[in-house]
Short mmCIF file of C-alpha atoms in Angstrom, two decimals:
data_model
loop_
_atom_site.label_atom_id
_atom_site.label_comp_id
_atom_site.label_asym_id
_atom_site.label_seq_id
_atom_site.Cartn_x
_atom_site.Cartn_y
_atom_site.Cartn_z
CA MET A 1 0.06 0.10 -0.03
CA TYR A 2 2.88 2.43 0.72
CA GLU A 3 4.27 1.77 -2.85
CA MET A 4 0.89 2.18 -4.31
CA SER A 5 0.53 5.46 -2.58
CA LYS A 6 4.06 6.91 -3.18
CA LYS A 7 3.78 6.11 -6.88
CA GLY A 8 0.34 7.28 -7.43
CA PHE A 9 -0.84 4.86 -9.95
CA GLY A 10 -3.15 2.90 -7.95
CA ILE A 11 -1.05 -0.34 -9.11
CA THR A 12 2.34 -1.74 -8.14
CA ALA A 13 4.53 -4.44 -9.36
CA VAL A 14 5.59 -7.26 -7.19
CA VAL A 15 9.10 -8.58 -7.96
CA THR A 16 10.99 -11.72 -7.06
CA ALA A 17 14.38 -11.48 -5.17
CA ASP A 18 16.26 -11.41 -8.59
CA GLY A 19 14.11 -8.68 -9.95
CA ALA A 20 11.82 -10.66 -12.23
CA LEU A 21 8.10 -9.47 -12.45
CA ALA A 22 6.04 -11.93 -10.23
CA GLY A 23 2.77 -10.08 -10.82
CA VAL A 24 1.00 -6.86 -9.87
CA ILE A 25 -1.36 -5.60 -7.24
CA SER A 26 -3.96 -2.95 -8.02
CA ASP A 27 -6.10 -1.05 -5.78
CA GLY A 28 -9.00 -3.20 -7.14
CA ASP A 29 -7.02 -6.35 -6.13
CA LEU A 30 -6.55 -4.81 -2.45
CA ARG A 31 -10.33 -4.29 -2.38
CA ARG A 32 -11.31 -7.69 -3.46
CA LEU A 33 -8.62 -8.97 -0.91
CA LEU A 34 -10.15 -6.93 1.72
CA GLN A 35 -13.65 -8.34 0.91
CA LYS A 36 -12.43 -11.82 1.62
CA ASP A 37 -10.45 -11.07 4.78
CA LYS A 38 -10.74 -7.84 6.68
CA ASP A 39 -7.55 -8.56 8.44
CA ILE A 40 -5.57 -7.30 5.24
CA VAL A 41 -2.98 -5.62 7.26
CA SER A 42 -1.23 -8.94 7.92
CA LYS A 43 -1.10 -9.99 4.28
CA THR A 44 1.95 -10.18 2.15
CA ALA A 45 2.16 -8.75 -1.39
CA GLY A 46 2.39 -12.23 -2.48
CA ASP A 47 -1.17 -12.89 -0.95
CA GLY A 48 -2.61 -10.11 -3.24
CA LEU A 49 -0.82 -10.31 -6.42
CA LYS A 50 -2.23 -11.24 -9.86
CA PRO A 51 0.24 -13.19 -11.83
CA ASP A 52 1.32 -12.75 -15.45
CA PRO A 53 0.35 -9.18 -15.97
CA VAL A 54 0.10 -7.32 -19.19
CA THR A 55 3.62 -6.05 -20.28
CA ILE A 56 5.26 -4.45 -23.15
CA ALA A 57 8.85 -4.11 -24.35
CA ALA A 58 10.48 -0.61 -23.57
CA GLY A 59 11.22 -0.44 -27.22
CA GLU A 60 7.67 -0.47 -28.35
CA LEU A 61 6.03 2.61 -29.72
CA ALA A 62 3.82 4.62 -27.30
CA SER A 63 0.79 4.12 -29.67
CA ALA A 64 1.25 0.31 -29.37
CA ALA A 65 1.12 0.80 -25.49
CA LEU A 66 -2.15 2.90 -25.91
CA GLN A 67 -3.70 0.09 -28.33
CA VAL A 68 -2.88 -2.73 -25.65
CA MET A 69 -4.41 -0.75 -22.99
CA GLU A 70 -7.52 -0.17 -25.09
CA GLN A 71 -7.82 -3.84 -25.97
CA ARG A 72 -7.24 -5.00 -22.55
CA LYS A 73 -9.31 -2.30 -20.96
CA ILE A 74 -6.54 -1.35 -18.52
CA THR A 75 -4.71 1.85 -17.71
CA SER A 76 -1.28 0.70 -16.74
CA LEU A 77 1.38 -1.38 -18.46
CA PHE A 78 4.67 -2.79 -16.99
CA SER A 79 7.70 -2.98 -19.36
CA VAL A 80 10.13 -5.82 -18.82
CA ASP A 81 13.41 -6.85 -20.57
CA GLY A 82 14.26 -10.11 -22.17
CA SER A 83 14.65 -11.76 -18.95
CA ASN A 84 11.36 -10.57 -17.48
CA ARG A 85 13.07 -8.12 -15.22
CA LEU A 86 11.01 -4.96 -14.45
CA GLU A 87 12.02 -1.81 -16.21
CA GLY A 88 9.14 0.38 -15.51
CA ILE A 89 5.57 1.43 -15.73
CA ILE A 90 3.68 3.54 -18.33
CA HIS A 91 0.31 4.94 -17.27
CA LEU A 92 -2.52 6.21 -19.58
CA HIS A 93 -2.14 9.53 -17.98
CA ASP A 94 1.52 9.61 -19.48
CA LEU A 95 0.16 8.94 -23.09
CA TRP A 96 -2.64 11.48 -22.90
CA GLY A 97 -1.43 14.72 -24.54
CA LEU A 98 1.18 12.97 -26.62
CA GLU A 99 0.28 13.36 -30.27
CA LEU A 100 0.35 9.67 -31.05
CA PHE A 101 -1.16 9.31 -34.47
CA MET B 1 -16.92 -2.16 -1.40
CA TYR B 2 -19.89 -4.44 -2.24
CA GLU B 3 -20.96 -1.64 -4.76
CA MET B 4 -17.68 -1.04 -6.08
CA SER B 5 -17.22 -4.74 -6.78
CA LYS B 6 -20.69 -5.52 -8.19
CA LYS B 7 -20.48 -2.55 -10.71
CA GLY B 8 -16.78 -3.12 -11.60
CA PHE B 9 -15.71 0.41 -12.08
CA GLY B 10 -13.26 0.84 -9.18
CA ILE B 11 -15.47 3.70 -8.09
CA THR B 12 -18.84 4.41 -6.59
CA ALA B 13 -21.06 7.39 -6.07
CA VAL B 14 -22.23 8.23 -2.58
CA VAL B 15 -25.73 9.75 -2.58
CA THR B 16 -27.88 11.64 0.08
CA ALA B 17 -31.29 10.39 1.11
CA ASP B 18 -32.93 12.21 -1.53
CA GLY B 19 -30.73 11.03 -4.19
CA ALA B 20 -28.26 14.02 -4.63
CA LEU B 21 -24.58 13.24 -5.33
CA ALA B 22 -22.72 13.83 -2.06
CA GLY B 23 -19.31 12.44 -3.40
CA VAL B 24 -17.51 9.54 -4.67
CA ILE B 25 -15.30 6.79 -3.35
CA SER B 26 -12.69 5.23 -5.41
CA ASP B 27 -10.40 2.06 -4.83
CA GLY B 28 -7.62 4.65 -4.27
CA ASP B 29 -9.87 6.42 -1.54
CA LEU B 30 -10.20 3.17 0.15
CA ARG B 31 -6.55 2.33 0.13
CA ARG B 32 -5.81 5.78 1.57
CA LEU B 33 -8.47 5.27 4.37
CA LEU B 34 -7.00 1.83 5.02
CA GLN B 35 -3.56 3.35 5.42
CA LYS B 36 -4.89 5.84 8.02
CA ASP B 37 -6.91 3.17 9.88
CA LYS B 38 -6.74 -0.57 9.39
CA ASP B 39 -10.23 -1.10 10.89
CA ILE B 40 -11.76 -0.14 7.72
CA VAL B 41 -14.58 -2.51 7.90
CA SER B 42 -16.39 -0.31 10.64
CA LYS B 43 -16.32 2.78 8.49
CA THR B 44 -19.15 4.33 6.83
CA ALA B 45 -19.34 5.51 3.09
CA GLY B 46 -19.27 8.98 4.40
CA ASP B 47 -15.92 8.50 6.13
CA GLY B 48 -14.18 7.78 2.84
CA LEU B 49 -16.00 9.99 0.38
CA LYS B 50 -14.44 12.60 -1.79
CA PRO B 51 -16.74 15.59 -2.25
CA ASP B 52 -17.59 17.60 -5.29
CA PRO B 53 -16.50 14.78 -7.94
CA VAL B 54 -16.14 15.83 -11.50
CA THR B 55 -19.45 15.69 -13.16
CA ILE B 56 -20.95 15.89 -16.74
CA ALA B 57 -24.36 16.51 -18.10
CA ALA B 58 -25.98 13.34 -19.70
CA GLY B 59 -26.64 15.57 -22.86
CA GLU B 60 -22.98 16.31 -23.29
CA LEU B 61 -21.16 14.76 -26.16
CA ALA B 62 -19.09 11.56 -25.50
CA SER B 63 -16.13 13.40 -26.89
CA ALA B 64 -16.63 16.18 -24.41
CA ALA B 65 -16.56 13.47 -21.74
CA LEU B 66 -13.13 12.13 -22.79
CA GLN B 67 -11.78 15.39 -22.98
CA VAL B 68 -12.76 15.99 -19.31
CA MET B 69 -11.02 12.75 -18.37
CA GLU B 70 -7.88 13.70 -20.32
CA GLN B 71 -7.71 17.15 -18.63
CA ARG B 72 -8.52 15.90 -15.19
CA LYS B 73 -6.62 12.46 -15.48
CA ILE B 74 -9.39 10.42 -14.47
CA THR B 75 -11.29 7.65 -16.04
CA SER B 76 -14.89 7.77 -14.64
CA LEU B 77 -17.42 10.58 -14.74
CA PHE B 78 -20.81 10.73 -13.12
CA SER B 79 -23.65 12.39 -14.62
CA VAL B 80 -26.28 14.35 -12.76
CA ASP B 81 -29.37 16.25 -13.63
CA GLY B 82 -29.92 19.95 -12.89
CA SER B 83 -30.86 19.30 -9.25
CA ASN B 84 -27.57 17.33 -8.74
CA ARG B 85 -29.43 13.96 -8.69
CA LEU B 86 -27.32 11.14 -9.87
CA GLU B 87 -28.19 9.89 -13.25
CA GLY B 88 -25.27 7.34 -14.13
CA ILE B 89 -21.51 7.01 -14.69
CA ILE B 90 -19.52 6.83 -17.85
CA HIS B 91 -16.13 5.10 -17.87
CA LEU B 92 -13.27 5.48 -20.09
CA HIS B 93 -13.67 1.95 -21.16
CA ASP B 94 -16.96 2.72 -22.42
CA LEU B 95 -15.57 5.50 -24.69
CA TRP B 96 -12.79 3.41 -26.05
CA GLY B 97 -13.88 1.80 -29.36
CA LEU B 98 -16.32 4.52 -30.14
CA GLU B 99 -15.21 6.74 -33.22
CA LEU B 100 -15.53 10.09 -31.46
CA PHE B 101 -13.60 12.45 -33.56
#
């Protein structure tokens, strides 16, 4: 929760000890976890993570990122390198205002 | 939380007894409330609501709704009538796929 609040995206990546992307936790995941068990504060990031998040390679065009968001009806995408190591996040709000097409 | 999960928007409106829009609660508001007090289950909707949400009149064009979302960096808009009574919600995902421009 601290990470989610600090970054302000409403979603955070969960990585393994070697930096590989294990999954993501969104504000919605947190809500669903809380509905199942109100003692959410004792839960670990692993308890709430959604595996296999949608990712994009950092070299892809911003317009491709927007198309993926539209198709999957999501607003954030994580970028990973060839070894599934987390590189960063791109949020729809970063794309708005760019002249993509 | 039940309303938010049922509708699937990650946000819900809070209305007064006479149906006027009092505010909204988003998944992010829920997270921030939970960070302040882990005993969130005992809180009321009024404890977490954000007053004065961004609204749009139902008669406005869909393209206007999209522009408001881009400017305010939000993904949902509530529509109200002239008496501030809640009419509905429009989500960015509803707008994607429409040929707006």
